[in-house]
């Protein structure tokens, strides 16, 4: 079974099942609740407290355990559960700037573990990850548009995620890994800025969910006074982000700029209102990267 997973700093995304926070709580005794995973002699639940940002996600087993949650959820969503060993092909990704240095290590992180047994929701699972492929984020998210981009001499793909903002140049539909980078300028920075300003000025403790609702233009109760602060911080954040791209000699006014990732969806209105991007295009699917991994994996398999 092919399973694609996007290990974001804010959320883990999959093709069939719902995204979940990239956070874990660990216990030596079974905690309360149905969504408990037992691996080895420890129990795990998804936590609202994100794992602190790390450039290298292979430093410990936490992202592997998050992957077990994702694999189990995908098996259930596809009604593919069966007793015995379930063979899994795993498609994952890395930021373009980290891809060259970490690609082999990230593949090895998931490979060679043999049969992995665990319990999820009190159901036994035995999986064998028999193939792993890794692709550049951003480029994968734009995979649905590559046919269009093959007619364009140069385009820029910008992926605004939780902790990082990644970009990669696309030359006639092909990713240019020489012209890419990953900047620590994702929406978590915006959340922290807004929460700090609103707390200091109005003594109100905003949640990230409330900030999301305001930025998406959704109705909020009792927060009318903070909306101008949130909007101003978001516009300043977008302006700084686009200026950082321009400082890197990236053209925003002539070549198409394709925005992908959850942060781009959240800030679409502010990007359009910035006046700094002449031809913005948006891939408005939070699962764009993970769907791209699956597409690229299938294409690679068909060409073998």
Short mmCIF file of C-alpha atoms in Angstrom, two decimals:
data_model
loop_
_atom_site.label_atom_id
_atom_site.label_comp_id
_atom_site.label_asym_id
_atom_site.label_seq_id
_atom_site.Cartn_x
_atom_site.Cartn_y
_atom_site.Cartn_z
CA UNK A 1 0.00 0.00 0.00
CA UNK A 2 1.39 3.39 -0.98
CA UNK A 3 1.20 5.93 1.84
CA UNK A 4 2.37 9.52 1.41
CA UNK A 5 3.02 11.74 4.42
CA UNK A 6 4.05 15.36 4.83
CA UNK A 7 5.89 15.75 8.15
CA UNK A 8 5.20 19.44 8.69
CA UNK A 9 6.45 21.40 11.68
CA UNK A 10 2.87 22.42 12.45
CA UNK A 11 0.86 19.48 11.09
CA UNK A 12 1.30 16.06 9.57
CA UNK A 13 -0.73 15.70 6.38
CA UNK A 14 -1.86 12.59 4.53
CA UNK A 15 -3.91 11.91 1.42
CA UNK A 16 -6.99 10.15 2.83
CA UNK A 17 -7.14 10.93 6.54
CA UNK A 18 -7.32 14.16 8.49
CA UNK A 19 -4.20 16.21 9.31
CA UNK A 20 -2.99 16.11 12.90
CA UNK A 21 -0.70 18.24 15.05
CA UNK A 22 3.01 17.34 14.91
CA UNK A 23 3.11 16.77 18.66
CA UNK A 24 3.34 13.71 20.90
CA UNK A 25 2.69 12.92 24.54
CA UNK A 26 4.38 9.81 25.96
CA UNK A 27 3.41 7.68 28.94
CA UNK A 28 4.44 4.39 30.54
CA UNK A 29 0.81 3.65 31.47
CA UNK A 30 -2.16 3.73 29.12
CA UNK A 31 -3.68 7.23 29.09
CA UNK A 32 -7.39 7.95 28.83
CA UNK A 33 -8.91 8.19 25.37
CA UNK A 34 -9.44 6.04 22.29
CA UNK A 35 -6.67 7.34 19.99
CA UNK A 36 -3.76 5.73 21.82
CA UNK A 37 -0.80 4.08 20.10
CA UNK A 38 1.36 1.53 21.94
CA UNK A 39 4.83 1.01 20.48
CA UNK A 40 7.38 -0.97 22.45
CA UNK A 41 6.62 -0.46 26.12
CA UNK A 42 5.34 3.14 25.74
CA UNK A 43 1.97 4.70 25.02
CA UNK A 44 1.56 7.74 22.77
CA UNK A 45 -1.14 10.26 21.93
CA UNK A 46 -1.18 13.19 19.54
CA UNK A 47 -0.61 16.38 21.54
CA UNK A 48 -1.48 20.02 20.93
CA UNK A 49 2.10 20.85 21.95
CA UNK A 50 4.16 20.71 18.78
CA UNK A 51 7.57 19.10 18.73
CA UNK A 52 10.07 22.01 18.83
CA UNK A 53 11.42 22.85 15.39
CA UNK A 54 14.37 20.78 14.32
CA UNK A 55 16.23 20.93 11.06
CA UNK A 56 17.01 17.21 11.28
CA UNK A 57 13.88 15.18 12.08
CA UNK A 58 15.83 11.93 12.41
CA UNK A 59 17.49 12.84 15.72
CA UNK A 60 15.05 10.65 17.68
CA UNK A 61 12.05 8.39 17.08
CA UNK A 62 9.32 10.99 17.53
CA UNK A 63 8.71 11.62 13.84
CA UNK A 64 8.79 7.87 13.21
CA UNK A 65 6.07 7.39 15.82
CA UNK A 66 4.04 10.20 14.21
CA UNK A 67 4.45 8.24 10.98
CA UNK A 68 2.96 5.15 12.65
CA UNK A 69 -0.10 7.23 13.55
CA UNK A 70 -0.30 8.40 9.94
CA UNK A 71 0.12 4.90 8.49
CA UNK A 72 -2.58 3.45 10.76
CA UNK A 73 -4.98 6.28 9.93
CA UNK A 74 -4.41 5.81 6.19
CA UNK A 75 -4.90 2.04 6.41
CA UNK A 76 -8.20 2.61 8.22
CA UNK A 77 -9.31 5.36 5.81
CA UNK A 78 -8.64 3.04 2.86
CA UNK A 79 -10.38 0.08 4.59
CA UNK A 80 -7.12 -1.80 4.00
CA UNK A 81 -6.63 -3.30 7.45
CA UNK A 82 -5.85 -7.00 7.47
CA UNK A 83 -4.39 -9.44 9.98
CA UNK A 84 -0.78 -10.28 9.36
CA UNK A 85 1.89 -8.10 7.79
CA UNK A 86 0.82 -5.08 5.75
CA UNK A 87 3.45 -4.00 3.25
CA UNK A 88 3.84 -0.23 2.93
CA UNK A 89 5.58 1.96 0.38
CA UNK A 90 6.27 5.34 1.94
CA UNK A 91 6.58 8.64 0.05
CA UNK A 92 7.87 11.60 2.09
CA UNK A 93 9.52 14.96 1.51
CA UNK A 94 12.03 17.54 2.73
CA UNK A 95 12.46 21.29 2.22
CA UNK A 96 14.32 21.90 -1.06
CA UNK A 97 17.28 23.52 0.67
CA UNK A 98 17.73 20.48 2.95
CA UNK A 99 16.99 17.87 0.31
CA UNK A 100 20.49 17.29 -1.03
CA UNK A 101 22.10 16.94 2.41
CA UNK A 102 19.34 15.01 4.19
CA UNK A 103 17.59 12.97 1.50
CA UNK A 104 19.55 9.74 2.04
CA UNK A 105 19.41 10.06 5.82
CA UNK A 106 15.65 10.64 5.83
CA UNK A 107 15.09 7.58 3.63
CA UNK A 108 17.32 5.50 5.92
CA UNK A 109 15.36 6.74 8.97
CA UNK A 110 12.28 4.84 7.78
CA UNK A 111 14.07 1.92 6.11
CA UNK A 112 15.56 -1.32 7.37
CA UNK A 113 13.41 -1.60 10.50
CA UNK A 114 11.93 -4.94 9.47
CA UNK A 115 8.41 -5.75 10.63
CA UNK A 116 7.18 -3.02 13.00
CA UNK A 117 4.45 -4.10 15.39
CA UNK A 118 2.26 -1.74 17.41
CA UNK A 119 -1.26 -1.29 18.73
CA UNK A 120 -3.49 1.60 17.70
CA UNK A 121 -6.97 2.06 19.13
CA UNK A 122 -6.40 -1.36 20.75
CA UNK A 123 -6.00 -3.01 17.33
CA UNK A 124 -2.73 -4.84 16.48
CA UNK A 125 -0.77 -3.70 13.44
CA UNK A 126 2.25 -5.29 11.80
CA UNK A 127 3.76 -3.27 8.96
CA UNK A 128 6.78 -3.69 6.74
CA UNK A 129 8.04 -0.53 5.04
CA UNK A 130 9.58 -2.10 1.96
CA UNK A 131 10.26 1.05 -0.06
CA UNK A 132 10.84 4.71 0.79
CA UNK A 133 11.07 7.64 -1.62
CA UNK A 134 11.78 11.26 -0.75
CA UNK A 135 10.97 14.36 -2.82
CA UNK A 136 11.51 18.11 -2.50
CA UNK A 137 8.65 19.95 -0.85
CA UNK A 138 7.25 22.89 -2.81
CA UNK A 139 8.15 21.19 -6.10
CA UNK A 140 5.94 18.28 -5.10
CA UNK A 141 3.11 20.64 -4.16
CA UNK A 142 3.29 22.22 -7.60
CA UNK A 143 3.17 18.82 -9.31
CA UNK A 144 -0.48 19.35 -10.24
CA UNK A 145 0.57 22.47 -12.19
CA UNK A 146 3.75 21.16 -13.82
CA UNK A 147 2.07 20.68 -17.18
CA UNK A 148 1.22 24.38 -17.17
CA UNK A 149 4.67 25.38 -15.91
CA UNK A 150 6.47 23.48 -18.70
CA UNK A 151 5.44 26.30 -21.04
CA UNK A 152 6.89 28.96 -18.71
CA UNK A 153 10.63 29.74 -18.92
CA UNK A 154 10.85 30.54 -15.22
CA UNK A 155 8.49 30.34 -12.26
CA UNK A 156 8.91 30.54 -8.51
CA UNK A 157 7.22 28.19 -6.04
CA UNK A 158 6.85 29.52 -2.48
CA UNK A 159 5.75 27.14 0.27
CA UNK A 160 4.71 28.90 3.49
CA UNK A 161 4.60 26.30 6.23
CA UNK A 162 4.52 26.23 10.00
CA UNK A 163 8.10 27.11 10.85
CA UNK A 164 9.73 27.63 7.47
CA UNK A 165 9.12 29.35 4.17
CA UNK A 166 10.67 27.36 1.35
CA UNK A 167 11.16 28.43 -2.22
CA UNK A 168 12.39 26.80 -5.40
CA UNK A 169 12.74 28.03 -8.97
CA UNK A 170 11.03 26.01 -11.69
CA UNK A 171 12.59 26.17 -15.16
CA UNK A 172 10.20 24.88 -17.83
CA UNK A 173 8.60 22.49 -15.36
CA UNK A 174 11.84 21.22 -13.79
CA UNK A 175 12.91 22.07 -10.27
CA UNK A 176 16.21 23.91 -9.89
CA UNK A 177 17.70 22.73 -6.60
CA UNK A 178 20.54 25.24 -7.01
CA UNK A 179 18.04 28.11 -6.69
CA UNK A 180 16.22 27.18 -3.52
CA UNK A 181 16.34 27.89 0.18
CA UNK A 182 14.46 27.40 3.42
CA UNK A 183 13.94 30.45 5.64
CA UNK A 184 12.77 30.26 9.24
CA UNK A 185 9.83 32.51 8.52
CA UNK A 186 6.68 30.37 8.74
CA UNK A 187 3.29 31.17 10.22
CA UNK A 188 4.28 30.03 13.72
CA UNK A 189 6.41 33.20 13.83
CA UNK A 190 3.33 35.22 12.87
CA UNK A 191 1.22 33.53 15.55
CA UNK A 192 3.82 34.33 18.22
CA UNK A 193 4.02 37.95 17.10
CA UNK A 194 0.25 38.43 17.15
CA UNK A 195 -0.26 36.64 20.48
CA UNK A 196 2.46 38.74 22.11
CA UNK A 197 1.12 42.07 20.78
CA UNK A 198 -2.51 41.36 21.67
CA UNK A 199 -1.58 40.15 25.15
CA UNK A 200 0.55 43.23 25.81
CA UNK A 201 -1.91 45.77 24.41
CA UNK A 202 -5.29 44.28 25.36
CA UNK A 203 -4.57 41.52 27.88
CA UNK A 204 -6.33 38.96 25.70
CA UNK A 205 -4.89 35.48 25.17
CA UNK A 206 -5.55 34.56 21.56
CA UNK A 207 -5.29 30.99 20.31
CA UNK A 208 -3.86 30.00 16.94
CA UNK A 209 -7.32 28.77 15.93
CA UNK A 210 -8.80 32.22 16.63
CA UNK A 211 -6.03 33.89 14.62
CA UNK A 212 -6.72 31.49 11.72
CA UNK A 213 -10.42 32.37 11.81
CA UNK A 214 -9.71 36.12 11.70
CA UNK A 215 -7.20 35.81 8.84
CA UNK A 216 -9.62 33.64 6.85
CA UNK A 217 -12.39 36.19 7.33
CA UNK A 218 -14.53 33.85 9.39
CA UNK A 219 -16.89 35.16 12.11
CA UNK A 220 -15.43 35.41 15.60
CA UNK A 221 -17.24 36.12 18.83
CA UNK A 222 -16.02 38.82 21.20
CA UNK A 223 -12.80 39.53 19.34
CA UNK A 224 -13.73 42.54 17.21
CA UNK A 225 -11.24 44.79 19.00
CA UNK A 226 -8.26 42.60 18.15
CA UNK A 227 -9.05 42.18 14.44
CA UNK A 228 -7.18 45.37 13.37
CA UNK A 229 -4.07 44.23 15.27
CA UNK A 230 -4.18 40.76 13.69
CA UNK A 231 -4.69 42.20 10.21
CA UNK A 232 -1.87 44.71 10.58
CA UNK A 233 0.56 42.08 11.87
CA UNK A 234 -0.34 39.76 9.00
CA UNK A 235 0.18 42.46 6.36
CA UNK A 236 3.54 43.41 7.87
CA UNK A 237 4.54 39.74 8.01
CA UNK A 238 3.66 39.21 4.34
CA UNK A 239 5.47 42.39 3.33
CA UNK A 240 8.62 41.26 5.16
CA UNK A 241 8.37 37.77 3.67
CA UNK A 242 8.08 39.04 0.10
CA UNK A 243 10.88 41.55 0.68
CA UNK A 244 13.11 38.70 1.86
CA UNK A 245 12.46 36.91 -1.43
CA UNK A 246 13.20 40.05 -3.42
CA UNK A 247 16.48 40.54 -1.55
CA UNK A 248 17.52 37.13 -2.86
CA UNK A 249 17.16 38.41 -6.42
CA UNK A 250 13.93 36.50 -7.00
CA UNK A 251 11.60 38.13 -9.49
CA UNK A 252 8.05 38.61 -8.20
CA UNK A 253 6.66 41.05 -10.79
CA UNK A 254 7.22 39.31 -14.11
CA UNK A 255 7.49 35.55 -13.61
CA UNK A 256 4.57 33.57 -12.15
CA UNK A 257 4.77 32.92 -8.42
CA UNK A 258 3.02 29.77 -7.21
CA UNK A 259 2.10 29.82 -3.52
CA UNK A 260 1.54 26.50 -1.78
CA UNK A 261 1.20 25.30 1.81
CA UNK A 262 -1.18 26.03 4.64
CA UNK A 263 0.41 29.41 5.35
CA UNK A 264 -0.20 30.53 1.77
CA UNK A 265 -3.87 29.59 2.05
CA UNK A 266 -4.11 31.46 5.34
CA UNK A 267 -2.42 34.59 3.96
CA UNK A 268 -3.80 34.55 0.40
CA UNK A 269 -5.77 37.78 0.84
CA UNK A 270 -2.76 39.60 2.30
CA UNK A 271 -0.43 38.38 -0.46
CA UNK A 272 -2.87 39.58 -3.12
CA UNK A 273 -3.25 42.96 -1.38
CA UNK A 274 0.51 43.46 -0.94
CA UNK A 275 1.02 44.75 -4.48
CA UNK A 276 4.42 43.03 -4.58
CA UNK A 277 3.45 40.00 -6.66
CA UNK A 278 2.20 40.61 -10.18
CA UNK A 279 1.01 37.10 -11.03
CA UNK A 280 0.28 35.11 -7.86
CA UNK A 281 -1.10 31.60 -8.30
CA UNK A 282 -2.38 29.57 -5.36
CA UNK A 283 -2.57 25.82 -4.85
CA UNK A 284 -5.39 25.90 -2.31
CA UNK A 285 -5.06 22.38 -0.99
CA UNK A 286 -3.36 21.81 2.36
CA UNK A 287 -2.54 18.30 1.12
CA UNK A 288 -0.79 19.54 -2.01
CA UNK A 289 2.70 18.37 -0.99
CA UNK A 290 1.57 14.93 0.11
CA UNK A 291 -0.51 14.42 -3.03
CA UNK A 292 2.52 15.51 -5.02
CA UNK A 293 4.70 12.87 -3.34
CA UNK A 294 2.17 10.22 -4.32
CA UNK A 295 2.02 11.48 -7.92
CA UNK A 296 5.80 11.61 -8.27
CA UNK A 297 6.17 8.14 -6.75
CA UNK A 298 3.68 6.64 -9.19
CA UNK A 299 5.33 8.36 -12.14
CA UNK A 300 8.75 7.04 -11.05
CA UNK A 301 7.35 3.50 -10.68
CA UNK A 302 5.68 3.58 -14.10
CA UNK A 303 8.93 4.60 -15.78
CA UNK A 304 10.95 1.73 -14.34
#
